[in-house]
Coordinates of C-alpha atoms in Angstrom, one line a residue:
M1 CA 21.6 48.9 -55.8
F2 CA 20.5 51.2 -53.2
D3 CA 19.7 48.2 -50.4
Y4 CA 22.8 47.1 -51.0
R5 CA 25.1 50.4 -50.0
V6 CA 21.9 51.4 -47.4
A7 CA 22.6 48.0 -45.6
L8 CA 27.1 48.9 -46.0
L9 CA 26.6 51.9 -44.6
A10 CA 24.1 51.1 -41.7
G11 CA 26.1 48.3 -40.5
L12 CA 29.4 50.0 -40.8
A13 CA 28.1 53.0 -38.5
I14 CA 26.4 50.2 -35.4
V15 CA 30.1 48.6 -35.5
V16 CA 31.9 51.7 -35.1
A17 CA 29.6 52.8 -32.8
L18 CA 29.7 49.4 -30.8
G19 CA 33.4 50.0 -30.7
I20 CA 32.7 53.3 -29.7
A21 CA 31.0 52.3 -26.9
G22 CA 33.4 49.9 -25.9
L23 CA 31.1 46.6 -26.4
F24 CA 34.2 45.0 -28.4
P25 CA 32.5 41.5 -28.1
V26 CA 29.2 42.2 -29.6
A27 CA 31.5 44.9 -32.2
V28 CA 33.5 41.8 -33.2
V29 CA 30.5 39.8 -34.5
A30 CA 28.3 42.8 -35.8
A31 CA 31.8 43.3 -37.7
A32 CA 32.2 39.5 -39.0
L33 CA 28.1 39.3 -39.9
M34 CA 28.0 42.0 -41.4
I35 CA 29.5 41.3 -45.2
P36 CA 27.8 37.8 -45.4
L37 CA 24.5 39.1 -44.7
V38 CA 24.8 42.7 -47.1
T39 CA 26.3 40.1 -49.8
V40 CA 22.6 38.6 -49.2
V41 CA 20.7 42.3 -50.0
Y42 CA 23.3 42.4 -53.3
F43 CA 22.1 38.8 -54.4
Y44 CA 18.6 40.2 -54.5
D45 CA 19.3 43.2 -56.1
V46 CA 20.9 41.8 -59.1
D47 CA 19.9 38.4 -59.0
V48 CA 22.8 37.2 -60.8
Y49 CA 21.9 33.5 -59.9
E50 CA 19.3 33.1 -62.6
R51 CA 16.2 31.1 -62.1
E52 CA 16.9 29.6 -58.8
P53 CA 18.4 32.4 -56.5
A54 CA 17.4 30.6 -53.9
L55 CA 18.7 27.9 -53.6
V56 CA 22.0 28.5 -55.0
T57 CA 22.6 31.7 -53.1
A58 CA 21.7 29.3 -50.0
F59 CA 23.9 26.8 -51.3
T60 CA 26.8 29.3 -52.0
L61 CA 26.7 31.0 -48.3
I62 CA 26.2 28.0 -46.6
W63 CA 28.7 26.2 -47.8
G64 CA 31.2 29.1 -46.7
A65 CA 29.5 29.6 -43.5
A66 CA 30.1 25.9 -43.1
A67 CA 33.9 25.8 -44.1
G68 CA 34.2 29.0 -41.9
I69 CA 33.2 27.2 -38.5
G70 CA 35.7 24.5 -39.4
F71 CA 38.3 27.0 -40.8
G72 CA 37.8 29.1 -37.3
L73 CA 38.1 25.6 -34.7
L74 CA 41.3 24.8 -36.7
A75 CA 42.6 27.9 -36.4
N76 CA 42.5 28.2 -32.4
A77 CA 43.5 24.8 -32.3
A78 CA 46.4 25.6 -35.0
T79 CA 47.4 28.8 -33.2
P80 CA 49.5 29.1 -29.9
S81 CA 47.3 29.2 -26.8
E82 CA 46.1 33.2 -25.9
I83 CA 48.4 33.8 -23.0
G84 CA 51.7 32.6 -25.0
V85 CA 51.0 35.3 -28.0
A86 CA 52.2 37.7 -25.7
Q87 CA 55.5 36.2 -25.4
T88 CA 56.2 35.3 -29.0
H89 CA 55.5 37.8 -31.7
E90 CA 57.1 35.1 -34.4
A91 CA 56.6 32.1 -33.4
N92 CA 54.0 31.3 -35.5
A93 CA 54.1 33.3 -38.0
L94 CA 54.1 31.3 -41.0
L95 CA 51.1 29.6 -39.9
T96 CA 49.1 32.9 -39.3
V97 CA 50.2 34.9 -42.0
V98 CA 50.6 32.1 -45.0
G99 CA 49.0 28.6 -44.3
L100 CA 46.2 29.6 -42.6
P101 CA 45.0 32.9 -45.5
L102 CA 46.1 30.4 -48.2
L103 CA 43.5 27.4 -46.5
A104 CA 40.9 29.6 -46.4
L105 CA 41.6 30.3 -50.4
A106 CA 41.2 27.2 -51.1
L107 CA 38.0 26.0 -49.1
A108 CA 36.3 29.2 -50.0
I109 CA 37.3 28.2 -53.7
L110 CA 36.7 24.0 -53.4
G111 CA 32.8 24.2 -53.1
P112 CA 31.5 26.1 -56.3
V113 CA 34.2 24.7 -58.3
L114 CA 33.0 21.2 -57.1
V115 CA 29.3 21.2 -56.9
L116 CA 28.4 24.4 -59.2
F117 CA 30.8 24.1 -62.2
P118 CA 29.7 21.0 -63.1
Y119 CA 26.0 22.3 -63.8
R120 CA 26.5 23.9 -67.2
R121 CA 23.3 26.5 -67.1
F122 CA 26.2 28.3 -65.0
N123 CA 28.3 28.7 -67.4
D124 CA 28.8 32.8 -67.3
V125 CA 32.1 34.3 -66.0
L126 CA 29.7 36.4 -63.6
D127 CA 28.4 33.0 -62.5
G128 CA 31.9 32.0 -61.1
A129 CA 33.0 35.2 -59.5
A130 CA 29.9 35.5 -57.2
F131 CA 30.3 32.2 -56.2
G132 CA 33.9 32.9 -55.6
A133 CA 33.1 36.0 -53.7
A134 CA 29.7 34.9 -52.0
S135 CA 31.5 31.9 -50.2
A136 CA 34.3 33.6 -49.5
A137 CA 32.2 36.2 -47.6
A138 CA 30.8 33.9 -45.5
L139 CA 33.6 32.0 -44.6
A140 CA 35.1 35.0 -43.1
G141 CA 32.3 36.4 -41.1
A142 CA 31.8 32.5 -40.0
A143 CA 35.7 32.1 -39.3
A144 CA 35.6 35.3 -37.2
C145 CA 32.8 34.4 -35.1
V146 CA 34.2 30.8 -34.2
Y147 CA 37.5 32.1 -33.3
G148 CA 36.9 34.7 -31.4
I149 CA 34.3 33.3 -29.2
H150 CA 36.4 33.2 -26.2
L151 CA 35.8 37.2 -26.1
L152 CA 32.1 36.5 -25.8
G153 CA 33.3 35.4 -21.8
D154 CA 35.0 38.5 -21.0
G155 CA 31.7 40.2 -20.4
M156 CA 30.0 43.6 -22.1
S157 CA 32.7 46.1 -22.1
P158 CA 36.2 44.0 -21.4
G159 CA 38.1 47.3 -21.7
G160 CA 40.8 48.2 -24.0
E161 CA 41.8 51.1 -25.7
V162 CA 38.8 52.3 -27.9
L163 CA 40.9 53.9 -31.4
P164 CA 42.7 50.5 -32.0
W165 CA 39.7 48.7 -31.3
V166 CA 37.1 50.9 -33.6
I167 CA 40.7 50.8 -36.3
R168 CA 40.4 46.8 -36.0
L169 CA 36.6 46.5 -36.6
T170 CA 36.5 48.5 -39.5
S171 CA 39.5 46.7 -41.0
S172 CA 36.9 43.5 -40.3
A173 CA 33.8 44.6 -41.3
I174 CA 34.5 46.2 -44.6
A175 CA 38.6 46.3 -45.6
L176 CA 39.7 42.7 -45.2
P177 CA 35.9 40.9 -46.4
V178 CA 36.4 43.0 -49.5
V179 CA 40.0 41.8 -49.9
S180 CA 38.8 38.1 -49.5
L181 CA 36.0 38.0 -51.5
A182 CA 37.1 40.1 -54.7
A183 CA 40.3 37.8 -54.4
T184 CA 38.2 35.2 -53.9
G185 CA 35.8 36.1 -57.1
A186 CA 38.4 36.9 -59.6
A187 CA 40.0 33.4 -59.6
T188 CA 36.8 31.5 -59.3
G189 CA 35.8 33.7 -62.5
A190 CA 39.0 32.9 -64.2
I191 CA 38.5 29.3 -63.7
W192 CA 35.2 29.5 -65.5
L193 CA 36.8 31.8 -68.0
R194 CA 38.8 29.2 -68.6
F195 CA 36.6 26.1 -69.0
R196 CA 33.7 27.5 -69.8
A197 CA 34.1 30.4 -72.4
S198 CA 34.5 29.7 -75.7
A199 CA 38.4 29.4 -77.0
A200 CA 38.9 32.9 -78.5
E201 CA 38.0 34.2 -74.8
R202 CA 39.7 32.4 -73.5
G203 CA 42.8 34.6 -74.0
A204 CA 40.8 38.1 -72.8
L205 CA 42.9 38.6 -69.5
G206 CA 46.3 36.9 -70.6
P207 CA 48.4 35.6 -68.1
L208 CA 45.4 36.6 -65.4
G209 CA 43.0 34.3 -67.1
S210 CA 45.1 31.3 -66.4
P211 CA 43.5 29.1 -62.6
P212 CA 47.1 28.7 -61.9
V213 CA 48.0 32.6 -62.2
A214 CA 44.7 33.7 -61.0
I215 CA 44.9 31.2 -57.7
G216 CA 48.2 32.0 -56.6
L217 CA 47.7 36.2 -56.9
A218 CA 44.6 35.7 -55.1
G219 CA 46.7 34.1 -52.2
L220 CA 49.5 36.2 -52.2
L221 CA 46.8 39.1 -52.0
L222 CA 45.4 37.0 -48.7
V223 CA 49.2 36.8 -47.3
A224 CA 49.9 40.0 -47.8
A225 CA 46.9 41.3 -46.2
A226 CA 47.8 39.2 -43.1
A227 CA 51.3 40.0 -43.0
G228 CA 50.1 43.2 -42.6
Q229 CA 48.7 42.7 -39.0
H230 CA 51.3 40.6 -38.1
W231 CA 53.9 43.4 -38.8
L232 CA 51.8 46.6 -39.0
P233 CA 50.7 49.0 -36.2
V234 CA 46.8 48.5 -36.7
G235 CA 46.3 51.8 -38.5
V236 CA 49.1 51.5 -41.1
W237 CA 47.1 47.7 -41.7
L238 CA 43.7 49.4 -42.0
A239 CA 46.0 51.4 -44.4
T240 CA 47.5 48.8 -46.4
L241 CA 44.6 46.3 -46.7
V242 CA 42.9 49.4 -48.1
V243 CA 45.4 49.5 -51.3
I244 CA 45.5 45.9 -51.4
G245 CA 41.7 46.1 -51.5
V246 CA 41.5 48.1 -54.3
A247 CA 43.5 46.1 -56.7
A248 CA 41.9 42.9 -56.1
L249 CA 38.5 45.1 -57.2
V250 CA 40.1 46.6 -60.1
W251 CA 41.1 42.8 -60.9
L252 CA 37.8 41.5 -60.1
R253 CA 36.5 44.2 -62.7
L254 CA 38.8 43.2 -65.5
V255 CA 37.5 39.4 -64.7
L256 CA 33.6 40.8 -64.9
R257 CA 34.9 43.2 -68.0
A258 CA 36.2 40.0 -70.1
G259 CA 33.2 38.0 -69.1
L260 CA 31.3 40.7 -70.6
L261 CA 32.3 41.6 -73.7
G262 CA 32.9 37.8 -74.3
E263 CA 28.7 37.8 -73.7
A264 CA 28.5 40.7 -76.0
S265 CA 30.4 38.8 -79.0
E266 CA 28.0 36.1 -78.4
R267 CA 24.9 37.9 -78.3
E268 CA 22.8 39.8 -81.0
I269 CA 20.8 42.8 -80.7
G270 CA 17.1 41.7 -79.0
P271 CA 13.9 43.5 -78.7
A272 CA 13.1 45.9 -76.4
I273 CA 13.5 44.9 -73.1
R274 CA 12.8 47.3 -69.9
C275 CA 16.3 47.9 -67.6
T276 CA 16.2 46.8 -64.2
N277 CA 18.2 49.4 -62.9
C278 CA 16.7 52.2 -64.4
G279 CA 13.5 51.6 -65.5
E280 CA 13.6 52.5 -69.3
Q281 CA 13.3 50.8 -72.2
T282 CA 16.6 49.4 -73.7
R283 CA 17.4 47.4 -76.5
Q284 CA 18.4 43.8 -75.5
H285 CA 21.6 43.5 -75.5
T286 CA 24.5 43.4 -73.3
F287 CA 24.5 47.3 -71.9
C288 CA 22.0 49.4 -71.4
A289 CA 21.4 52.5 -74.3
V290 CA 20.2 54.8 -71.2
C291 CA 22.1 54.1 -67.7
G292 CA 25.1 52.1 -69.3
V293 CA 24.9 49.3 -67.0
A294 CA 26.1 45.7 -67.7
L295 CA 22.7 44.3 -68.7
K296 CA 24.5 40.9 -67.7
A297 CA 24.9 41.6 -64.1
L298 CA 21.5 42.6 -63.6
P299 CA 18.2 40.1 -63.2
K300 CA 18.3 37.6 -65.9
G301 CA 15.4 35.5 -66.4
P302 CA 12.5 37.9 -66.6
S303 CA 14.9 40.6 -68.7
E304 CA 16.3 37.9 -70.8
E305 CA 12.9 36.5 -71.9
G306 CA 11.6 40.0 -72.9
G307 CA 9.3 41.2 -70.4
G308 CA 11.6 42.6 -67.7
R309 CA 11.2 43.1 -63.9
V310 CA 9.6 46.7 -62.9
P311 CA 12.1 48.4 -60.8
G312 CA 11.4 48.1 -57.0
E313 CA 9.1 44.7 -57.4
S314 CA 10.9 41.6 -56.4
R315 CA 10.2 38.9 -54.1
L316 CA 9.9 41.0 -51.3
S317 CA 10.0 45.1 -52.1
R318 CA 13.0 47.0 -51.4
R319 CA 11.6 48.6 -48.1
W320 CA 10.8 45.0 -46.9
R321 CA 13.9 43.5 -47.9
L322 CA 15.9 46.4 -46.0
L323 CA 13.5 46.3 -43.2
G324 CA 13.7 42.5 -43.0
L325 CA 17.9 42.5 -43.1
M326 CA 17.8 45.2 -40.4
V327 CA 15.4 42.9 -38.3
A328 CA 17.7 40.1 -38.8
F329 CA 21.1 41.6 -37.9
G330 CA 19.8 43.5 -34.7
S331 CA 18.4 39.7 -33.8
L332 CA 21.6 38.9 -33.9
L333 CA 23.2 41.4 -32.1
A334 CA 20.7 40.7 -29.6
A335 CA 21.2 37.8 -28.7
T336 CA 24.8 38.0 -28.8
A337 CA 24.7 40.6 -26.0
V338 CA 22.1 38.5 -23.8
I339 CA 25.0 35.6 -24.4
V340 CA 27.5 37.7 -23.8
D341 CA 26.0 38.9 -20.4
A342 CA 24.9 35.7 -19.2
A343 CA 28.5 34.7 -19.4
A344 CA 30.6 37.3 -18.1
P345 CA 32.4 36.6 -15.0
P346 CA 31.4 37.2 -11.7
G347 CA 32.3 40.5 -9.5
L348 CA 35.2 40.1 -7.1
T349 CA 33.9 38.8 -4.1
P350 CA 34.8 40.7 -0.8
A351 CA 37.2 39.4 1.2
C352 CA 35.9 39.7 4.2
P353 CA 31.9 39.6 5.1
T354 CA 30.4 43.1 5.9
G355 CA 29.8 43.2 9.6
P356 CA 30.9 43.9 12.8
L357 CA 33.5 40.9 12.9
Q358 CA 36.5 40.7 12.3
C359 CA 38.3 37.6 9.1
G360 CA 41.6 36.4 8.9
N361 CA 43.9 36.8 5.6
P362 CA 41.4 36.0 2.5
P363 CA 42.0 32.4 1.2
S364 CA 45.3 31.1 -1.2
L365 CA 46.0 28.6 -3.1
P366 CA 48.3 26.1 -1.0
L367 CA 51.7 26.5 -1.4
P368 CA 54.1 23.7 -1.8
V369 CA 56.8 22.8 1.1
G370 CA 60.0 21.5 0.4
S371 CA 59.9 21.4 -3.8
E372 CA 61.9 24.1 -4.5
V373 CA 64.4 24.0 -7.1
S374 CA 66.3 27.6 -8.3
W375 CA 67.4 28.8 -11.7
R376 CA 70.5 31.6 -12.2
S377 CA 71.5 33.5 -15.1
P378 CA 75.0 32.6 -15.7
E379 CA 75.8 36.2 -17.4
L380 CA 73.8 38.5 -15.4
G381 CA 74.3 36.9 -12.0
F382 CA 70.3 37.2 -11.0
G383 CA 68.6 33.9 -10.1
L384 CA 65.3 33.0 -8.4
G385 CA 62.7 29.6 -7.2
Y386 CA 60.3 28.1 -8.2
A387 CA 58.1 24.9 -7.4
V388 CA 58.5 22.5 -9.6
N389 CA 54.6 20.7 -8.6
Q390 CA 53.4 24.1 -9.7
W391 CA 55.4 25.4 -12.3
T392 CA 56.9 23.9 -15.6
V393 CA 59.7 25.6 -17.6
E394 CA 59.1 26.8 -21.0
Q395 CA 61.9 28.4 -22.0
Q396 CA 64.7 29.5 -21.0
D397 CA 68.7 31.2 -21.6
S398 CA 71.4 33.0 -20.5
T399 CA 69.4 36.0 -19.2
G400 CA 65.9 34.9 -18.5
I401 CA 63.5 31.9 -18.3
Q402 CA 59.4 31.9 -18.7
L403 CA 57.5 29.6 -16.8
S404 CA 53.8 27.7 -17.1
S405 CA 51.6 27.2 -14.4
S406 CA 49.8 24.5 -13.8
A407 CA 47.2 25.2 -11.4
G408 CA 45.2 27.8 -14.2
P409 CA 46.1 29.6 -17.1
L410 CA 49.5 31.3 -16.0
Q411 CA 52.6 32.3 -17.3
I412 CA 55.6 34.3 -15.5
V413 CA 58.1 35.7 -18.2
V414 CA 61.6 36.9 -15.6
R415 CA 64.3 38.3 -18.2
G416 CA 67.5 40.8 -17.2
S417 CA 69.5 43.2 -18.8
S418 CA 72.7 45.3 -18.5
A419 CA 70.6 48.4 -17.5
P420 CA 73.3 51.3 -17.0
G421 CA 71.4 54.2 -16.6
E422 CA 68.2 53.0 -17.2
T423 CA 65.4 53.2 -14.7
A424 CA 62.8 51.0 -13.7
E425 CA 60.4 52.4 -15.2
Q426 CA 61.8 52.5 -18.5
L427 CA 61.8 48.9 -18.6
V428 CA 58.9 49.0 -17.8
A429 CA 57.5 51.2 -20.8
D430 CA 60.0 49.0 -23.0
R431 CA 58.2 45.7 -22.5
V432 CA 54.7 47.4 -22.5
S433 CA 55.7 48.8 -26.0
S434 CA 56.7 45.3 -26.9
I435 CA 54.0 43.2 -25.8
G436 CA 51.5 46.2 -27.5
T437 CA 52.9 45.5 -30.7
R438 CA 51.1 42.1 -30.4
L439 CA 47.8 42.7 -28.2
L440 CA 45.0 45.3 -29.2
G441 CA 44.2 48.2 -27.1
L442 CA 46.6 47.6 -24.7
T443 CA 45.7 49.7 -21.9
L444 CA 46.1 49.9 -18.0
D445 CA 43.5 47.7 -16.1
P446 CA 40.9 49.2 -15.3
D447 CA 39.8 46.7 -12.4
P448 CA 41.3 48.3 -9.1
A449 CA 41.4 45.0 -7.4
D450 CA 44.8 44.3 -10.1
A451 CA 46.2 47.1 -9.4
I452 CA 49.8 47.6 -8.2
D453 CA 50.1 49.3 -5.3
N454 CA 53.7 48.6 -4.3
P455 CA 55.6 47.3 -7.0
L456 CA 58.6 44.9 -5.5
V457 CA 60.9 42.5 -7.4
G458 CA 63.3 40.4 -5.1
H459 CA 62.1 43.1 -2.5
R460 CA 63.6 45.7 -4.3
P461 CA 61.6 48.6 -4.9
G462 CA 61.2 49.3 -8.8
A463 CA 57.8 50.4 -11.3
G464 CA 54.9 48.1 -12.6
D465 CA 51.3 47.8 -13.5
A466 CA 48.5 45.6 -14.5
Y467 CA 47.2 45.9 -18.0
V468 CA 44.6 44.6 -20.1
G469 CA 45.0 44.0 -23.9
A470 CA 43.5 41.1 -26.8
V471 CA 45.1 38.9 -28.5
D472 CA 44.9 40.4 -32.4
T473 CA 46.0 38.1 -35.3
P474 CA 45.3 38.0 -39.2
Q475 CA 42.5 35.2 -38.7
G476 CA 40.5 37.4 -36.0
V477 CA 40.5 39.2 -32.4
Q478 CA 40.5 36.0 -30.2
D479 CA 40.6 35.9 -26.4
Q480 CA 40.9 39.0 -23.7
L481 CA 44.3 39.2 -22.0
F482 CA 45.2 40.4 -18.0
V483 CA 49.6 41.4 -17.7
V484 CA 51.0 42.7 -15.2
V485 CA 54.6 44.0 -15.8
L486 CA 57.5 44.8 -13.5
A487 CA 60.6 45.5 -13.1
A488 CA 63.7 46.8 -10.6
I489 CA 67.2 47.4 -10.8
H490 CA 70.1 46.6 -8.7
R491 CA 74.1 46.9 -9.2
G492 CA 73.7 47.6 -13.3
V493 CA 71.2 44.9 -13.7
G494 CA 67.4 45.2 -14.6
V495 CA 64.9 42.2 -14.3
V496 CA 61.4 42.5 -15.8
V497 CA 58.7 40.4 -14.9
T498 CA 56.0 40.1 -17.1
I499 CA 52.8 37.4 -15.7
V500 CA 50.3 36.5 -18.6
T501 CA 46.8 34.9 -17.8
D502 CA 43.4 35.1 -19.4
E503 CA 41.4 34.6 -16.8
S504 CA 38.6 36.9 -16.9
D505 CA 37.1 36.0 -13.1
P506 CA 38.8 38.8 -10.8
N507 CA 38.4 35.9 -8.4
A508 CA 40.3 33.1 -9.9
R509 CA 42.8 35.9 -11.5
A510 CA 43.7 36.8 -8.3
R511 CA 44.4 33.1 -6.6
L512 CA 46.4 32.5 -9.8
Y513 CA 48.6 35.8 -9.1
S514 CA 49.1 34.9 -5.5
L515 CA 51.1 31.9 -7.3
A516 CA 53.2 34.1 -9.1
D517 CA 53.9 36.0 -5.9
P518 CA 56.4 33.8 -3.9
V519 CA 58.1 33.4 -7.4
I520 CA 58.7 37.5 -7.8
N521 CA 59.8 37.5 -4.0
S522 CA 62.6 34.8 -4.5
V523 CA 64.2 36.9 -7.3
D524 CA 68.1 37.6 -5.7
W525 CA 70.3 39.8 -6.9
D526 CA 74.0 38.6 -7.4
G527 CA 73.5 36.0 -5.2
G528 CA 72.2 37.4 -2.3
P529 CA 70.2 40.5 -1.0

């Protein structure tokens, strides 16, 4: 299995290198595609699909990919809009942590069980485990690509802190797919064990051999993995995934061992064959007498007929097979880079054309006249005004209000608090820290056009800055967000303003920000200036 290991390490190195270089959109696609492509190499190495590897491999992977595309579209539609994620951390936890992971598990199991289970030739526990693992790997890769499609429009280097991105990419490329494919493979292996093994063999795993218990355990592992992403820092989540992944792999190994022992009890010692793992002669049975590998996990067709397959011989040689994978992987990444570059937003258009002539103020969105309404906090006394035909109230309570713009993807959250002894800088830091738990790699916005030179709230000097990060959910990295946080304090009352948009075009973003200015300037303190 040299090819498999080389491909795995090379793919991980490419993903990490892209992340360190800040090419996050391409790195997300690389991480999503790595495990499915490496899985193909693994299937060629061990040929678990008997005499029809191409057809069955294609079906298993295509089913997983198709289910992943549908799952990604559904997840995008079901989860909240990108700009709303920064405001509501817990609103959809039940959906993203429980509902969607269980749906992904059901889809990964459904194809192999409905289509391949009825064929009696695929009667080994190894078959069921391989079918489920392949389906889960393809589903996870396709879903991550579809779910993060909006990220491809943010440019090659959209911005964000590198280390959290690299950790998240490592989770996406290795840890999370391993949990998914191992748990799903173990669950489908239990189904094959229950319905295809002999009555004496069905109790080999005890309760773990029961399909309802196995499917429930697989679902529990996937939910635990999703919960870690939702509530834990990205580094702690990766460590948690490693623990969950090891547990899932141990369980999968127990399932495979039960299948191999079942085969051993049914098979007599046969003539000498050549082990396709070490190339030495061994008696035809369940394990190679020289290297100890399970012969049932090696290429089945020629070996079981007694002829064996010479190591290094296959439909494609190991060298050309690995080279073909690298070319395919590189071609997909190159195509992604071309798409990202073509979809990247244009640069900021200067407010004035170059030349000796002066120009007037830059154009802005028209402001409404005579349609402003007021809101005031009954608890803290501060208030503000907003144009009713440009803003919709999403939420409000006694200390704050959340507005959504009808002119584009823009939200404003204005929230007050009693702030004796605090500074505006502390209020901004607390708010940024809170948002940072939901946005990946949140850092200062590197675009000088978004810089806040003179932060004011209600014409009161305060603190604030612009930030950029990415929406991160258990289903994958979704999109880039631009966040502005402003704060000021007057008479012991602190007001924090959060402006959020996913508009990647700097010209359109500047026009949207101009809509927020009147709302921020309208803030009054205790009924007056």
